[in-house]
mmCIF file of C-alpha atoms in Angstrom:
data_model
loop_
_atom_site.group_PDB
_atom_site.id
_atom_site.type_symbol
_atom_site.label_atom_id
_atom_site.label_comp_id
_atom_site.label_asym_id
_atom_site.label_seq_id
_atom_site.Cartn_x
_atom_site.Cartn_y
_atom_site.Cartn_z
ATOM 1 C CA MET Z 117 74.326 40.974 68.831
ATOM 2 C CA ASN Z 118 75.096 38.145 71.265
ATOM 3 C CA LYS Z 119 75.256 39.669 74.758
ATOM 4 C CA PRO Z 120 76.819 37.949 77.758
ATOM 5 C CA HIS Z 121 74.391 35.593 79.505
ATOM 6 C CA SER Z 122 71.957 35.704 76.591
ATOM 7 C CA ARG Z 123 70.521 32.527 75.163
ATOM 8 C CA ASN Z 124 70.466 31.851 71.451
ATOM 9 C CA VAL Z 125 67.225 31.047 69.654
ATOM 10 C CA LEU Z 126 66.912 29.813 66.080
ATOM 11 C CA PHE Z 127 63.605 30.072 64.211
ATOM 12 C CA LEU Z 128 63.385 27.612 61.317
ATOM 13 C CA CYS Z 129 61.198 27.556 58.262
ATOM 14 C CA THR Z 130 61.571 26.204 54.766
ATOM 15 C CA GLY Z 131 62.188 29.441 52.824
ATOM 16 C CA ASN Z 132 63.368 31.749 55.624
ATOM 17 C CA SER Z 133 61.645 34.660 53.959
ATOM 18 C CA ALA Z 134 58.633 35.473 56.129
ATOM 19 C CA ARG Z 135 57.599 33.760 59.397
ATOM 20 C CA SER Z 136 61.058 32.874 60.690
ATOM 21 C CA VAL Z 137 62.376 36.350 59.872
ATOM 22 C CA LEU Z 138 59.382 37.983 61.589
ATOM 23 C CA ALA Z 139 60.054 35.834 64.661
ATOM 24 C CA GLU Z 140 63.776 36.675 64.644
ATOM 25 C CA ALA Z 141 63.125 40.422 64.499
ATOM 26 C CA THR Z 142 60.354 40.246 67.100
ATOM 27 C CA LEU Z 143 62.332 38.285 69.688
ATOM 28 C CA ASN Z 144 65.394 40.490 69.224
ATOM 29 C CA ALA Z 145 63.231 43.592 69.713
ATOM 30 C CA LEU Z 146 61.254 42.348 72.727
ATOM 31 C CA SER Z 147 63.809 40.337 74.702
ATOM 32 C CA GLY Z 148 65.870 43.206 76.084
ATOM 33 C CA GLY Z 149 69.061 41.317 75.297
ATOM 34 C CA ARG Z 150 68.038 38.199 77.217
ATOM 35 C CA PHE Z 151 67.990 36.303 73.916
ATOM 36 C CA ALA Z 152 69.814 36.553 70.618
ATOM 37 C CA ALA Z 153 67.457 35.425 67.857
ATOM 38 C CA TYR Z 154 68.384 34.073 64.460
ATOM 39 C CA SER Z 155 66.442 32.552 61.599
ATOM 40 C CA ALA Z 156 67.210 30.113 58.814
ATOM 41 C CA GLY Z 157 65.586 27.811 56.296
ATOM 42 C CA SER Z 158 66.018 24.330 54.946
ATOM 43 C CA HIS Z 159 65.642 25.681 51.384
ATOM 44 C CA PRO Z 160 66.151 29.449 51.701
ATOM 45 C CA ALA Z 161 64.300 31.646 49.245
ATOM 46 C CA GLY Z 162 67.322 33.886 48.806
ATOM 47 C CA ARG Z 163 65.503 37.053 49.845
ATOM 48 C CA VAL Z 164 63.295 38.259 52.660
ATOM 49 C CA ASN Z 165 59.706 38.849 51.601
ATOM 50 C CA PRO Z 166 59.082 42.604 51.164
ATOM 51 C CA TYR Z 167 55.852 42.400 53.201
ATOM 52 C CA ALA Z 168 57.839 40.963 56.134
ATOM 53 C CA LEU Z 169 60.402 43.755 55.861
ATOM 54 C CA GLU Z 170 57.632 46.355 55.655
ATOM 55 C CA LEU Z 171 55.972 45.006 58.803
ATOM 56 C CA ILE Z 172 59.252 44.886 60.734
ATOM 57 C CA ASP Z 173 60.047 48.432 59.644
ATOM 58 C CA CYS Z 174 56.545 49.618 60.638
ATOM 59 C CA ASN Z 175 57.305 48.409 64.177
ATOM 60 C CA GLY Z 176 60.399 50.599 64.167
ATOM 61 C CA TRP Z 177 62.737 47.621 64.315
ATOM 62 C CA PRO Z 178 65.930 47.315 62.279
ATOM 63 C CA THR Z 179 65.822 45.409 59.021
ATOM 64 C CA ALA Z 180 69.533 45.722 58.227
ATOM 65 C CA GLY Z 181 71.175 42.330 58.333
ATOM 66 C CA LEU Z 182 67.978 40.366 57.883
ATOM 67 C CA ARG Z 183 68.494 37.868 55.090
ATOM 68 C CA SER Z 184 67.271 34.517 53.878
ATOM 69 C CA LYS Z 185 69.903 31.926 54.809
ATOM 70 C CA SER Z 186 70.397 28.190 55.111
ATOM 71 C CA TRP Z 187 70.194 26.374 58.404
ATOM 72 C CA ASP Z 188 73.555 24.847 57.456
ATOM 73 C CA GLU Z 189 75.158 28.117 58.632
ATOM 74 C CA PHE Z 190 74.077 27.284 62.175
ATOM 75 C CA ALA Z 191 75.307 23.689 62.075
ATOM 76 C CA ALA Z 192 78.787 24.666 60.852
ATOM 77 C CA PRO Z 193 81.862 24.967 63.073
ATOM 78 C CA GLY Z 194 82.056 28.384 64.706
ATOM 79 C CA ALA Z 195 78.299 28.947 64.596
ATOM 80 C CA PRO Z 196 76.654 30.211 67.787
ATOM 81 C CA GLU Z 197 75.431 27.405 70.014
ATOM 82 C CA MET Z 198 71.646 27.354 70.060
ATOM 83 C CA HIS Z 199 69.707 26.953 73.285
ATOM 84 C CA PHE Z 200 66.267 26.841 71.663
ATOM 85 C CA ILE Z 201 65.067 25.977 68.170
ATOM 86 C CA PHE Z 202 61.508 26.645 67.045
ATOM 87 C CA THR Z 203 60.058 25.499 63.732
ATOM 88 C CA VAL Z 204 57.398 27.905 62.528
ATOM 89 C CA CYS Z 205 56.159 26.022 59.470
ATOM 90 C CA ASP Z 206 54.920 22.485 59.029
ATOM 91 C CA ALA Z 207 57.344 21.633 56.211
ATOM 92 C CA ALA Z 208 60.457 22.389 58.282
ATOM 93 C CA ALA Z 209 59.047 20.522 61.283
ATOM 94 C CA GLY Z 210 58.963 17.307 59.262
ATOM 95 C CA GLU Z 211 62.394 17.618 57.673
ATOM 96 C CA ALA Z 212 65.559 15.974 58.900
ATOM 97 C CA CYS Z 213 67.415 18.765 60.672
ATOM 98 C CA PRO Z 214 71.163 19.071 60.989
ATOM 99 C CA VAL Z 215 72.770 17.926 64.199
ATOM 100 C CA TRP Z 216 72.797 20.959 66.479
ATOM 101 C CA LEU Z 217 75.644 21.542 68.891
ATOM 102 C CA GLY Z 218 74.661 21.532 72.554
ATOM 103 C CA HIS Z 219 71.354 19.666 72.088
ATOM 104 C CA PRO Z 220 69.016 22.676 72.145
ATOM 105 C CA THR Z 221 65.442 22.467 73.367
ATOM 106 C CA THR Z 222 63.076 22.345 70.392
ATOM 107 C CA ALA Z 223 59.394 23.001 69.817
ATOM 108 C CA HIS Z 224 57.069 23.357 66.850
ATOM 109 C CA TRP Z 225 55.182 26.651 66.616
ATOM 110 C CA GLY Z 226 53.513 26.294 63.191
ATOM 111 C CA VAL Z 227 51.911 29.390 61.708
ATOM 112 C CA PRO Z 228 50.145 29.599 58.307
ATOM 113 C CA ASP Z 229 52.453 30.910 55.579
ATOM 114 C CA PRO Z 230 51.557 34.510 54.731
ATOM 115 C CA ALA Z 231 53.803 34.376 51.660
ATOM 116 C CA ALA Z 232 51.514 31.713 50.175
ATOM 117 C CA VAL Z 233 48.493 34.048 50.154
ATOM 118 C CA ASP Z 234 47.292 35.063 46.714
ATOM 119 C CA GLY Z 235 45.245 38.195 46.472
ATOM 120 C CA SER Z 236 45.423 41.929 46.753
ATOM 121 C CA ASP Z 237 48.107 43.843 48.625
ATOM 122 C CA VAL Z 238 45.552 44.390 51.399
ATOM 123 C CA GLN Z 239 44.935 40.629 51.711
ATOM 124 C CA LYS Z 240 48.659 39.886 51.709
ATOM 125 C CA ARG Z 241 49.369 42.523 54.352
ATOM 126 C CA ARG Z 242 46.541 41.098 56.480
ATOM 127 C CA ALA Z 243 48.078 37.611 56.202
ATOM 128 C CA PHE Z 244 51.457 38.978 57.307
ATOM 129 C CA ARG Z 245 49.844 40.862 60.218
ATOM 130 C CA ASP Z 246 48.024 37.689 61.284
ATOM 131 C CA ALA Z 247 51.250 35.655 61.180
ATOM 132 C CA TYR Z 248 53.098 38.378 63.059
ATOM 133 C CA THR Z 249 50.365 38.620 65.710
ATOM 134 C CA ALA Z 250 50.457 34.852 66.295
ATOM 135 C CA LEU Z 251 54.255 34.816 66.486
ATOM 136 C CA ARG Z 252 54.427 37.842 68.739
ATOM 137 C CA ARG Z 253 51.963 36.329 71.223
ATOM 138 C CA ARG Z 254 53.977 33.086 71.294
ATOM 139 C CA ILE Z 255 57.188 35.036 71.819
ATOM 140 C CA GLU Z 256 55.592 37.050 74.643
ATOM 141 C CA LEU Z 257 54.580 33.806 76.357
ATOM 142 C CA PHE Z 258 58.097 32.425 75.842
ATOM 143 C CA LEU Z 259 59.606 35.555 77.390
ATOM 144 C CA ALA Z 260 57.290 35.212 80.390
ATOM 145 C CA LEU Z 261 58.487 31.680 81.216
ATOM 146 C CA PRO Z 262 60.668 31.389 84.330
ATOM 147 C CA LEU Z 263 63.267 29.373 82.379
ATOM 148 C CA ASP Z 264 65.825 29.492 85.187
ATOM 149 C CA LYS Z 265 63.346 27.737 87.480
ATOM 150 C CA LEU Z 266 62.201 24.992 85.076
ATOM 151 C CA ASP Z 267 63.913 21.658 84.543
ATOM 152 C CA ALA Z 268 64.471 20.394 80.990
ATOM 153 C CA ALA Z 269 61.319 18.265 80.874
ATOM 154 C CA ARG Z 270 59.097 21.066 82.168
ATOM 155 C CA THR Z 271 60.714 23.539 79.734
ATOM 156 C CA ARG Z 272 59.915 21.242 76.790
ATOM 157 C CA GLN Z 273 56.357 20.845 78.071
ATOM 158 C CA GLU Z 274 55.847 24.607 78.461
ATOM 159 C CA LEU Z 275 57.329 25.372 75.023
ATOM 160 C CA ALA Z 276 55.118 22.762 73.359
ATOM 161 C CA ALA Z 277 52.021 24.276 75.005
ATOM 162 C CA ILE Z 278 52.720 27.839 73.885
ATOM 163 C CA PRO Z 279 50.952 27.655 70.487
ATOM 164 C CA GLN Z 280 47.690 26.451 72.059
ATOM 165 C CA ARG Z 281 47.881 29.022 74.868
ATOM 166 C CA ALA Z 282 48.666 31.821 72.420
ATOM 167 C CA ASP Z 283 45.900 30.818 70.024
ATOM 168 C CA ALA Z 284 43.377 30.616 72.863
ATOM 169 C CA THR Z 285 44.371 34.091 74.037
ATOM 170 C CA LEU Z 286 44.067 35.529 70.531
ATOM 171 C CA GLN Z 287 40.693 33.845 69.965
ATOM 172 C CA GLY Z 288 39.479 35.281 73.267
ATOM 173 C CA LEU Z 289 40.574 38.755 72.215
ATOM 174 C CA ALA Z 290 38.892 38.403 68.836
ATOM 175 C CA GLY Z 291 35.671 37.220 70.466
ATOM 176 C CA ALA Z 292 35.588 39.967 73.063
ATOM 177 C CA GLN Z 293 33.268 42.792 72.205
ATOM 178 C CA PRO Z 294 33.119 46.242 73.734
ATOM 179 C CA ALA Z 295 30.354 46.601 76.343
ATOM 180 C CA SER Z 296 28.398 48.906 74.036
ATOM 181 C CA HIS Z 297 28.169 46.145 71.428
ATOM 182 C CA ALA Z 298 27.331 43.440 73.956
ATOM 183 C CA ALA Z 299 24.461 45.505 75.359
ATOM 184 C CA GLY Z 300 23.021 46.087 71.893
ATOM 185 C CA ALA Z 301 23.948 49.766 71.855
#
């Protein structure tokens, strides 16, 4: 999983059952081996949410090996050294994190928790799609950064700006209407 010259990324959430797992699978699928993504939680749920697994599988990405795990695994001796750590929920962003080896660059990319949505299966799937869409756009922007050309301060600045840039892009796409609708057709 960890290729030579790849950088390790850890996505953190409280339960490690939905958002962080979606982000892990997405980055591993889209990065072309440039990054090795992992996910963990401060209080792992013990299982990956079935809607998250369904969405990952629908993208044709592997689900084998995805599991809900504690962030302690990544602070233990022998754990891969992380280069980047992203919190994807507000609860994990405010918690006292373990001491990470190598002083990785961190950023908060909060996304509403799709697992907290009550409602029909259709409403739950929509919440998971929305979370996935937000995470995917942020990951695409991350992958587009010229990390080898940025100093540490500029990297932190760019990573912190990604949620706003991604949200603005998604809002622009949602507000765009086909020409036939705009012309009153």
